[in-house]
XYZ file of C-alpha atoms in Angstrom:
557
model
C 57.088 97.172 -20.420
C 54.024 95.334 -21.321
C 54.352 91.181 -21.958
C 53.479 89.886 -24.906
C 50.229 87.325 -24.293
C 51.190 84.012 -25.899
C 47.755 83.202 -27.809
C 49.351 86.391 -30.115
C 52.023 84.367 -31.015
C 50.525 81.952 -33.229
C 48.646 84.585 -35.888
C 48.805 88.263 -35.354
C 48.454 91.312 -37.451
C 51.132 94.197 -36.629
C 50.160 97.551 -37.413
C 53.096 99.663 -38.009
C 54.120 103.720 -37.513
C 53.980 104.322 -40.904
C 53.083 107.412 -42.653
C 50.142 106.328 -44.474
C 46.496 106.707 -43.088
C 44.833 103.251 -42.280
C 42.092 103.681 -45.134
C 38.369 103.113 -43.061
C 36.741 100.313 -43.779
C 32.970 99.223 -42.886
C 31.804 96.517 -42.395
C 30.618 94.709 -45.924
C 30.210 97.850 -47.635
C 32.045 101.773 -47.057
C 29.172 104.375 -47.543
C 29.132 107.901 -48.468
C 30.126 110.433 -46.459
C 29.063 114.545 -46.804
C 30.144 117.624 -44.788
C 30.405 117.769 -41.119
C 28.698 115.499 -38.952
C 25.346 115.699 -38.046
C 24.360 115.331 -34.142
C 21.359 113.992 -33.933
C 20.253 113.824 -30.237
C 16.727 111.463 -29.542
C 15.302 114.586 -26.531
C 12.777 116.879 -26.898
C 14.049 119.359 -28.397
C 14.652 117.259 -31.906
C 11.293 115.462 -31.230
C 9.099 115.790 -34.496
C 12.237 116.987 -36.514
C 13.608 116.166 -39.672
C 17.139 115.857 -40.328
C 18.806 115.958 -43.921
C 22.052 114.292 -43.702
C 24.669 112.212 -44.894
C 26.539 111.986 -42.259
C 24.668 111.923 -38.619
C 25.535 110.587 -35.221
C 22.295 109.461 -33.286
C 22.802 108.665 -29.678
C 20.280 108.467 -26.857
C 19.151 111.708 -24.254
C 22.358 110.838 -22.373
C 24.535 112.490 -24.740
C 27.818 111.806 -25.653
C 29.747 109.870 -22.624
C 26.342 110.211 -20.779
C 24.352 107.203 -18.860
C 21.879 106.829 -21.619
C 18.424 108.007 -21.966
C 15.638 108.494 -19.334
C 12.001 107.088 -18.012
C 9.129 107.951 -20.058
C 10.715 109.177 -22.955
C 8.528 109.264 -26.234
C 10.067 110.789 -29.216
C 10.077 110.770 -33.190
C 12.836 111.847 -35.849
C 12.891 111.875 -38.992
C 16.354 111.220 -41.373
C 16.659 111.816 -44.775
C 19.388 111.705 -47.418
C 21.218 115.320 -48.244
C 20.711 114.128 -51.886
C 21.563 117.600 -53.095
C 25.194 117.600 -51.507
C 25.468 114.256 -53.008
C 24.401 115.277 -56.516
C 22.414 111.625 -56.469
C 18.645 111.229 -56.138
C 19.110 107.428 -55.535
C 20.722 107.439 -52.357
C 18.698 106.567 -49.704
C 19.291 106.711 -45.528
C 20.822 103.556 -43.967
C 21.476 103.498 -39.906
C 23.413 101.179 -38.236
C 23.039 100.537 -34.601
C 26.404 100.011 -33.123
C 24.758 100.148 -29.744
C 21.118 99.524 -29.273
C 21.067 97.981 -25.363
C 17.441 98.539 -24.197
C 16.551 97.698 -20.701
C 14.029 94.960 -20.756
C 11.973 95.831 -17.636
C 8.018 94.893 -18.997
C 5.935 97.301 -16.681
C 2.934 95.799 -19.074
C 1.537 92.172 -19.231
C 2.498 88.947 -20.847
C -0.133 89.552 -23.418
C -0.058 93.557 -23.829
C 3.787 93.892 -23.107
C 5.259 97.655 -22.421
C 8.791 97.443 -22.925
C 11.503 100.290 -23.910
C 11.772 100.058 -27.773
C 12.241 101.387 -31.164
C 9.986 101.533 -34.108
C 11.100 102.811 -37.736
C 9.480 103.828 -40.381
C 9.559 103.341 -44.007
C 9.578 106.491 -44.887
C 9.569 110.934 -43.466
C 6.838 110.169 -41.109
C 5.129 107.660 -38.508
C 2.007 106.940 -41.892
C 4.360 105.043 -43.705
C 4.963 101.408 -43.226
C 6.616 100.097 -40.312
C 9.747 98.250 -40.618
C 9.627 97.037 -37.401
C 9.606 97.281 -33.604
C 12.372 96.626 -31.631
C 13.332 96.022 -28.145
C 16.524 94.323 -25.955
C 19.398 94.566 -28.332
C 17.525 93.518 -31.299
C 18.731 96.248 -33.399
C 22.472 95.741 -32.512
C 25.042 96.151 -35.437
C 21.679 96.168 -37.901
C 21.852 98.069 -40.597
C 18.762 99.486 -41.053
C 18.004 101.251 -44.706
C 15.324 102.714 -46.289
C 13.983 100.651 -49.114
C 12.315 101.612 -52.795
C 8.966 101.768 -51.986
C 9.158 104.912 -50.006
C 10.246 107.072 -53.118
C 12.313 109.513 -50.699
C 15.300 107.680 -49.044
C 14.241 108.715 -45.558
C 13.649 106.376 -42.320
C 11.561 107.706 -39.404
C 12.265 106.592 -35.627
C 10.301 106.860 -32.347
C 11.723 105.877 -29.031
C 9.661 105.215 -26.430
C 10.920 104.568 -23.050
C 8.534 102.733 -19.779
C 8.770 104.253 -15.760
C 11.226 101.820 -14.595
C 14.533 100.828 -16.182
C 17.013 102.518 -18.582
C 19.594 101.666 -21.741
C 21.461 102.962 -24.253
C 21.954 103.058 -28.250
C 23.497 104.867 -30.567
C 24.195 104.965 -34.307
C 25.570 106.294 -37.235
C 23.458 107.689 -40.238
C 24.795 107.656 -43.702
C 23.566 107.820 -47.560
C 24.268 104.516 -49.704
C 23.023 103.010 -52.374
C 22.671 98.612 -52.313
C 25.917 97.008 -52.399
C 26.537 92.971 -52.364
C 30.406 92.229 -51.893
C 31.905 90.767 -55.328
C 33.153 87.500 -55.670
C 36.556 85.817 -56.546
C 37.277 82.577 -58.510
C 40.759 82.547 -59.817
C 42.976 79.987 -60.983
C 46.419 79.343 -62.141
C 46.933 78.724 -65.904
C 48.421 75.290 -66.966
C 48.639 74.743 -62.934
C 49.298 71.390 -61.448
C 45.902 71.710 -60.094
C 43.572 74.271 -60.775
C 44.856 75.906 -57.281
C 48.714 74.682 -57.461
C 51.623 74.898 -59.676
C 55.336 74.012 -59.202
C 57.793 76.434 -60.569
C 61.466 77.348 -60.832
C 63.020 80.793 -59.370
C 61.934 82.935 -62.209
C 59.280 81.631 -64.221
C 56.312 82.814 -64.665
C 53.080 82.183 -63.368
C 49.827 83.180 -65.651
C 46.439 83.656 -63.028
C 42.928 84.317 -64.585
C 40.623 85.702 -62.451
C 38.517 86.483 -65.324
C 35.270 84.237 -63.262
C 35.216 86.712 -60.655
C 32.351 88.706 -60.538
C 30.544 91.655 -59.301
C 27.013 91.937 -57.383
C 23.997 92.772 -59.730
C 23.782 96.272 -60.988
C 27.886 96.430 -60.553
C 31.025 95.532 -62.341
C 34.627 94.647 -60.962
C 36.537 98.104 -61.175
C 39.736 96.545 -60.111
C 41.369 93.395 -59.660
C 43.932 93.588 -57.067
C 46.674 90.772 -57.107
C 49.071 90.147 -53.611
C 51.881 87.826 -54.594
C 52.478 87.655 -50.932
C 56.553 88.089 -51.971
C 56.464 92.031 -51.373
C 54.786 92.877 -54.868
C 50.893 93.920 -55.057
C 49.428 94.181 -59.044
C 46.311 96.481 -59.163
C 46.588 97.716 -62.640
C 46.731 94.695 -64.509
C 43.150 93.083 -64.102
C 41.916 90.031 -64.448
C 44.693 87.978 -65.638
C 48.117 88.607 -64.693
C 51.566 86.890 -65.030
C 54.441 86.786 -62.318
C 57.383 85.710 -61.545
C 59.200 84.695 -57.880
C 62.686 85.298 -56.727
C 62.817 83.625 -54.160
C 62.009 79.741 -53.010
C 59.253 79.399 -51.160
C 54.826 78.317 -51.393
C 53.525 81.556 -52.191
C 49.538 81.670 -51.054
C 48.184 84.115 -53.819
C 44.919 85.994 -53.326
C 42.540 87.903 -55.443
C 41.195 91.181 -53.900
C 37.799 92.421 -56.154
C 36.374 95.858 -55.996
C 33.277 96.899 -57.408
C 32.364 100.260 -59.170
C 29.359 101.480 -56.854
C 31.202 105.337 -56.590
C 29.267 105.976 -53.305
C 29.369 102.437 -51.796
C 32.631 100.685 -53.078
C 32.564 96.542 -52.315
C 35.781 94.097 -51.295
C 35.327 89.972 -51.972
C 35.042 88.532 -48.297
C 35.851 84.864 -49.859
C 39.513 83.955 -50.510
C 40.934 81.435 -53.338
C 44.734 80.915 -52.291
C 46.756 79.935 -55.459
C 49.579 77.633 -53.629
C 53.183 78.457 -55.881
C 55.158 76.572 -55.110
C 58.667 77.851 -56.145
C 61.863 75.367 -55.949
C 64.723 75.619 -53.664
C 68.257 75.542 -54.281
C 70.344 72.317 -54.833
C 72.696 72.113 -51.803
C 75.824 70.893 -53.266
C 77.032 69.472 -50.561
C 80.351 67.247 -50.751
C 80.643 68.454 -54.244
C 84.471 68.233 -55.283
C 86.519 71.329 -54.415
C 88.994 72.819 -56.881
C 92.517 71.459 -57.055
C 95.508 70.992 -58.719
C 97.471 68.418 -60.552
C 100.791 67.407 -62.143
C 100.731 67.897 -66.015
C 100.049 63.645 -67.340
C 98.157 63.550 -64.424
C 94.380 62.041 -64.979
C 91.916 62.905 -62.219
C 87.992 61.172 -61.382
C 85.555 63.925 -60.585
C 81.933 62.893 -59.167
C 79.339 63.975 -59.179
C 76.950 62.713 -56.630
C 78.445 60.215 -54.115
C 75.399 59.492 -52.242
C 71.880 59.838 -53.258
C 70.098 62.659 -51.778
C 73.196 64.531 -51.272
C 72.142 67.799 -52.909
C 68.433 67.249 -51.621
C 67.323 70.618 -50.231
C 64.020 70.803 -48.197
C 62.231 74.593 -47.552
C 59.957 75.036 -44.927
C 57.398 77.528 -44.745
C 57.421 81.632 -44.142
C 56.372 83.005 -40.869
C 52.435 83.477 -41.192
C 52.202 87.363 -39.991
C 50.581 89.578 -42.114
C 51.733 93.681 -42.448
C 49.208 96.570 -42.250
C 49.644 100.317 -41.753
C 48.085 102.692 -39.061
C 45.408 101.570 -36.411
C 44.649 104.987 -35.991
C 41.109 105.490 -34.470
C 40.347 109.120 -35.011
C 38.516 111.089 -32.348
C 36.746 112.805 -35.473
C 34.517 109.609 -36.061
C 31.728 109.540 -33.800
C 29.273 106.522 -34.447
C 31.625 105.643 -37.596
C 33.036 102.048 -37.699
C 36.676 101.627 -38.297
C 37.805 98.848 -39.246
C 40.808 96.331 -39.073
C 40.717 93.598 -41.101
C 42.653 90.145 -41.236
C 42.350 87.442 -43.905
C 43.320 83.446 -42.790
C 44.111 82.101 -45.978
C 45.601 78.555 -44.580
C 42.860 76.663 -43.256
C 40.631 74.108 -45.107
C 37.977 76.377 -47.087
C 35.688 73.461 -44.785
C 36.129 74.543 -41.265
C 34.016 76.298 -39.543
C 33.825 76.938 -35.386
C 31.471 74.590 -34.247
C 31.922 75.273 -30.165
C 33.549 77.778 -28.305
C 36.551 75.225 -27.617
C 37.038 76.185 -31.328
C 38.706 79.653 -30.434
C 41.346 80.038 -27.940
C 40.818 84.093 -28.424
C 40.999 86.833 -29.648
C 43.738 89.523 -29.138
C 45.091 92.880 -29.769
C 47.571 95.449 -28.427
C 46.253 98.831 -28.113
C 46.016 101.959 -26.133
C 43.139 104.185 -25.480
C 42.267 107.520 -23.180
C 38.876 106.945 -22.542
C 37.084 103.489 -22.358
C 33.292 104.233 -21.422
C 33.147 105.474 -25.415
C 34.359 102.555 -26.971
C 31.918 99.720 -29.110
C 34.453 97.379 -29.900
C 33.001 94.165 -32.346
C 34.499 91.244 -34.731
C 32.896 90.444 -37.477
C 33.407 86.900 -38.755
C 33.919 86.026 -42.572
C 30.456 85.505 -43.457
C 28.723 88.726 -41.397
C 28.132 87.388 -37.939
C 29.061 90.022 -35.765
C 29.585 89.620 -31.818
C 30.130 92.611 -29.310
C 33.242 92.473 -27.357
C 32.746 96.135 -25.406
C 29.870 98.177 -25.494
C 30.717 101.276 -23.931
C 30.705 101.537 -20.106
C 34.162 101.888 -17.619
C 33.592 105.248 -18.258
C 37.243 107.189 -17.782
C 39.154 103.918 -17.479
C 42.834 104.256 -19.234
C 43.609 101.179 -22.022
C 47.090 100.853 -21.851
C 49.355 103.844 -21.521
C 47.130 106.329 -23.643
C 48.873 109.859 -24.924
C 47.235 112.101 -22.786
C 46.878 115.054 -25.058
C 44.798 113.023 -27.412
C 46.367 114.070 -30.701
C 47.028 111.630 -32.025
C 47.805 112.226 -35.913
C 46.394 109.428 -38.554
C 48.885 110.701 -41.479
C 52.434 110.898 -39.453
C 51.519 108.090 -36.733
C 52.975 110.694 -33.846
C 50.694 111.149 -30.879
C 50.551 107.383 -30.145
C 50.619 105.835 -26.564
C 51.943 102.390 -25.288
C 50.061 99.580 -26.120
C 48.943 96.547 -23.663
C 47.817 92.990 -24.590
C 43.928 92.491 -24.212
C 42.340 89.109 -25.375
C 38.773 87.959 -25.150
C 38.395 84.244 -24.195
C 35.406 81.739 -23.810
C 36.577 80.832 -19.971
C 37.081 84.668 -18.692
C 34.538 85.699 -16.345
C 34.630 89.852 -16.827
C 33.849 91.957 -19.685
C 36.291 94.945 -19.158
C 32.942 96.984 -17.853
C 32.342 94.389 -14.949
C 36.393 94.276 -14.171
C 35.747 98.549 -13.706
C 32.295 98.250 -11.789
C 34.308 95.771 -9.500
C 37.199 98.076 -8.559
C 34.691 101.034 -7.776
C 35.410 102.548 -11.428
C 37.690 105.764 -10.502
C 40.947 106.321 -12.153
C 41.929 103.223 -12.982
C 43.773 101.470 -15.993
C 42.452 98.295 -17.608
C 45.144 95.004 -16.640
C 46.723 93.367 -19.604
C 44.861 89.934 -19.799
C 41.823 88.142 -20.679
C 38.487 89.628 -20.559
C 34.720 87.806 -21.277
C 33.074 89.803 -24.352
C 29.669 91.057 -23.787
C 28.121 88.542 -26.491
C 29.159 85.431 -26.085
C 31.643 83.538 -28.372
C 29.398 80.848 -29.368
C 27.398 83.621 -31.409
C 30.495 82.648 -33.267
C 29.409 78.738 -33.965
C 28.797 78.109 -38.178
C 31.848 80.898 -39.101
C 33.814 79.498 -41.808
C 37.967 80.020 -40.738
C 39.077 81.123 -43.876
C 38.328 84.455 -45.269
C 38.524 88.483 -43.800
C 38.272 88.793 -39.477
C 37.636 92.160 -39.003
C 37.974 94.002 -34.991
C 35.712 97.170 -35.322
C 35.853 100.084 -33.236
C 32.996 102.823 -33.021
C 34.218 106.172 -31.123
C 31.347 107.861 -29.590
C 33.340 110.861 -27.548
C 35.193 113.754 -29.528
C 37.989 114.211 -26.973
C 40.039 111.010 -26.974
C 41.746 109.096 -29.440
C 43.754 105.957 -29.283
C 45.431 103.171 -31.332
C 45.737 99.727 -32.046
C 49.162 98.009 -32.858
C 48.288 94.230 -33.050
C 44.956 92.188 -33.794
C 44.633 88.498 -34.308
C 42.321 85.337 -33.499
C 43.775 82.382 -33.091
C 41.615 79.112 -33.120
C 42.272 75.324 -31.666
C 45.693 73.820 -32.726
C 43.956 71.065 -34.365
C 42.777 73.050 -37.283
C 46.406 74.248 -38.585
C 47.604 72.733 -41.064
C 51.383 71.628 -40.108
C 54.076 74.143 -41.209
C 54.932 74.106 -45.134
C 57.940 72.330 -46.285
C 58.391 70.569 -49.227
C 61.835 68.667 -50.692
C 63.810 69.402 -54.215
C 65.419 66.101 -54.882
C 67.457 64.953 -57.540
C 67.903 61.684 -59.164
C 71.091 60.146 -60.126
C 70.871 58.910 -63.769
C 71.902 61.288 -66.690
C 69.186 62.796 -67.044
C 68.519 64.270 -63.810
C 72.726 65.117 -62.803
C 75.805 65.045 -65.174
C 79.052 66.364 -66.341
C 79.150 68.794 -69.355
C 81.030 66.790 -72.050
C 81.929 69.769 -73.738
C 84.541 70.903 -71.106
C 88.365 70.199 -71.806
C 90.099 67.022 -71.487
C 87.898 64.720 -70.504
C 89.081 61.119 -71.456
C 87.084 58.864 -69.653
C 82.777 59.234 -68.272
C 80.378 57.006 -67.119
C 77.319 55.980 -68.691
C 75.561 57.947 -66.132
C 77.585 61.149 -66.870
C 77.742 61.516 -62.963
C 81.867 60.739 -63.008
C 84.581 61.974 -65.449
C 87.892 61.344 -66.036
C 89.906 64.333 -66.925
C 93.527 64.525 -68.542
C 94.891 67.622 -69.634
C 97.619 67.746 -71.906
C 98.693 71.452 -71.574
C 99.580 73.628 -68.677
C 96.251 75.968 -67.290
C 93.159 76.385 -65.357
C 90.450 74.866 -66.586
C 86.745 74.811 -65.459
C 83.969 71.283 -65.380
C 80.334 72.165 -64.942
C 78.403 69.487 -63.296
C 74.164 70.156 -63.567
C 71.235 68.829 -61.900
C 67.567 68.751 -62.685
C 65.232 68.737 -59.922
C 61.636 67.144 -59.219
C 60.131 70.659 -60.643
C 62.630 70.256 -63.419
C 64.666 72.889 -62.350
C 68.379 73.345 -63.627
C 71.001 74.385 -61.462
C 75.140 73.946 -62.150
C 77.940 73.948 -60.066
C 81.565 74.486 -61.327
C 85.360 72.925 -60.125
């Protein structure tokens, strides 16, 4: 049995068995996606061709699970969009490198350099303009697309590789049009604040998010509402009006998307509506039932000491609910994508060291490591690498070993372990593997350096979408991840939630209904009655407080 690691403890996501397929999700945009997948392998036989795709996996000479490509490679491709599939002459080729590690060996000069690189093309052959040459890992998680100059939607690559020294990339090839993630701005109607609003159990709450709005070209297609009490509104739109049932600060968000069919955009930013919905009354001393003599007056009161009915809530465990980490062995060179969204930090922080982040964790299991790109991609883009292939056969965790695992019923699944990337570590999970001699062997639970380092991290705002994004670049193993979270210095959470329904004591914040039977006596206050019944029965006195909300409640003797 695997031990939980504690930095999980603070903020994680679990990812439950569920039935439901965790929906794919890229990296600022989704693209569009046609027929089988495309190999595309950089060797000579494909040198000089063109490939019409919408869905093509580029990778190196090596080949799938392969060391990479060779000395004194030279080779050009061509990739254009399948724009008859699609039924859409304005889609246009975009590739994005989720590997592009180069060796850096210069067997030139200073001043005429001859390094292993990659130059692209603006359009189906080497005449057109040059968007570039690239070398190192320059091209890592770029997205590289053709533009509207060209007129035909296709990029053109040649790889050339020196004598001495050799790397790896690979990449995924897809058909999209532009896409710029929406943006939310919502507030609460008749709020507090624009961004707060006290409530009672029951009443609604009116939200307008009718500011939000859509990149250029685009509109908002649907305005998705989380109440974060159990209840999602997607049908609505723009402004919507709730109700709670239960106390609590509710942390609303807005989740946008656009109406770009092919390319389909999600809001990265997050505007948390605080609700702040009012606690019960405790009641407590308040008078029991009893039973007199007939000609017998009894004093009922109603509050004997202030604050006696004060009731305090304090806030909900912060652990958000998603379905299915499921990472398909039918994905090669495709990001998937988990996502988490921080919603409780001040919309001012940002990670200004390493210190900042304590780490960055997830429980998973895996059958094959030395396919694996794992990245996280920060709120506003920045993307680091945290495993870029390599450990070849190396076990994550206690994998399935049939490898079938099945996205819709969740069966197939192995045992996860507890993996964390930290700024103090001093292995990557590749240099842990190279150490032992890198022969049947199964990754520790622990913490692991990532291959970037975290201070690529430094000017990422807290709030927002984290997303941990795993590229698959082998067809026969599968795996899954059950937790994902990033936890950051204990100086930037805020401390827990609570807030305090009090009631006052004059009339008209607690008294005695006056309309109830017998009562022969009160105080100006209406917090003490005298009653005398002059007939034989049972007989019921409702005493009611108003809170600081102004919230009703009764109790009855």
């Amino acid at each position: 049995m695997s031990v939980r690691n504690p930095f999980i403890a603070k903020r994680i996501i679990r990812i439950s068995d569920s039935n439901k397929i965790f929906a794919l999700l890229f990296s600022l945009c989704s693209v569009a996606v046609f027929g089988q997948q495309l190999p595309i392998l950089f060797s000579p036989a494909s040198n000089g061709q063109t490939f019409v795709t919408c869905n093509g996996f580029v990778i190196d000479s090596g080949g799938q699970g392969g060391a990479g490509y060779s000395n004194n490679e030279n080779f050009t491709i061509t990739i254009c969009p399948d724009t008859a599939a699609a039924g859409d002459n304005s889609l246009y080729i975009t590739v994005t490198f989720n590997l592009f590690l180069l060796n850096t060996t210069n067997t030139g000069t200073q001043q005429n350099p001859n390094l292993d690189n990659m130059t692209v093309y603006d359009g189906p052959n080497a005449t057109y303009p040059t968007l570039g040459t690239y070398n190192g890992n320059q091209l890592q998680n770029v997205n590289i697309a053709a533009t509207n100059l060209n007129g035909t939607g296709c990029l053109t690559f040649r790889f050339y590789s020196n004598a001495q020294g050799t790397g790896q990339f690979t990449a995924s090839a897809t058909c999209t049009e532009p896409c710029t993630p929406p943006t939310a701005d919502a507030f609460i109607v008749d709020g507090d604040t624009n961004d707060s609003i006290r409530v009672c159990l029951g009443e609604a709450v009116t939200l307008d998010g009718s500011a939000s709005y859509a990149g250029t070209g685009f509109n908002i297609a649907e305005y998705s509402w989380n109440f974060m009490d159990g209840t999602v509104d997607n049908t609505t739109g723009a402004v919507v009006t709730h109700s709670f049932q239960s106390p609590g600060q509710y942390q609303v968000q807005l989740v946008l998307t656009d109406n770009n069919s092919d390319n389909p955009c999600q809001n990265l930013n997050v505007t948390p509506l605080k609700v702040y919905v009012s606690n019960y009354p405790t009641f407590n001393a308040f008078p029991s039932d009893t039973i007199i003599c007939l000609g017998e007056s009894l004093d009922l009161i109603g509050i004997i000491d202030f604050g006696q009915y004060d009731s305090t809530w304090v806030g909900f465990p912060t652990t958000n609910i998603v379905d299915d980490g499921c990472l398909s062995d039918q994905l090669l060179g495709v990001t998937q994508s988990i996502p988490i969204t921080y919603t409780e930090f001040d919309p001012s922080d940002v990670i200004t060291s390493v210190d900042d982040i304590n780490a960055i964790c997830m429980n998973m299991e895996h059958s094959f490591m030395g396919d694996l790109v794992v990245q996280l991609v920060c709120p506003n883009g920045t993307s680091i690498n945290l495993q870029t292939q390599g450990g070849g056969g190396t076990q994550i965790g206690v994998p399935d070993q049939l490898d079938n695992v099945n996205c819709n019923d969740g069966t197939g699944q192995g045992e996860g372990w507890d993996y964390c990337w930290t700024a103090n570590a001093t292995q990557t999970w590749t240099e842990w593997v190279n150490a032992q001699g890198g022969f049947g062997l199964t990754l520790p639970e622990g913490n692991y350096a990532s291959v970037d380092p975290l201070s690529n991290l430094i000017g990422c705002p807290l709030s927002g979408t984290w997303q941990i994004n795993f590229t698959d670049n082998w067809a026969a193993d599968d795996g899954t991840v059950f937790e994902f979270g990033v936890t950051f210095d204990p100086s930037f959470y805020p401390e827990i939630v609570e807030f305090t329904n009090t009631i006052g004591e004059s009339a008209d914040s607690s008294f005695w209904d006056l309309s109830d039977p017998y009562i022969s006596a009160n105080t100006p206050d209406l917090n003490v009655i005298t009653i005398t019944p002059t007939v034989t029965g049972a007989y019921s006195y409702n005493y009611h407080v108003v809170n600081n909300f102004g919230c009703e409640f009764d109790s009855t003797v």
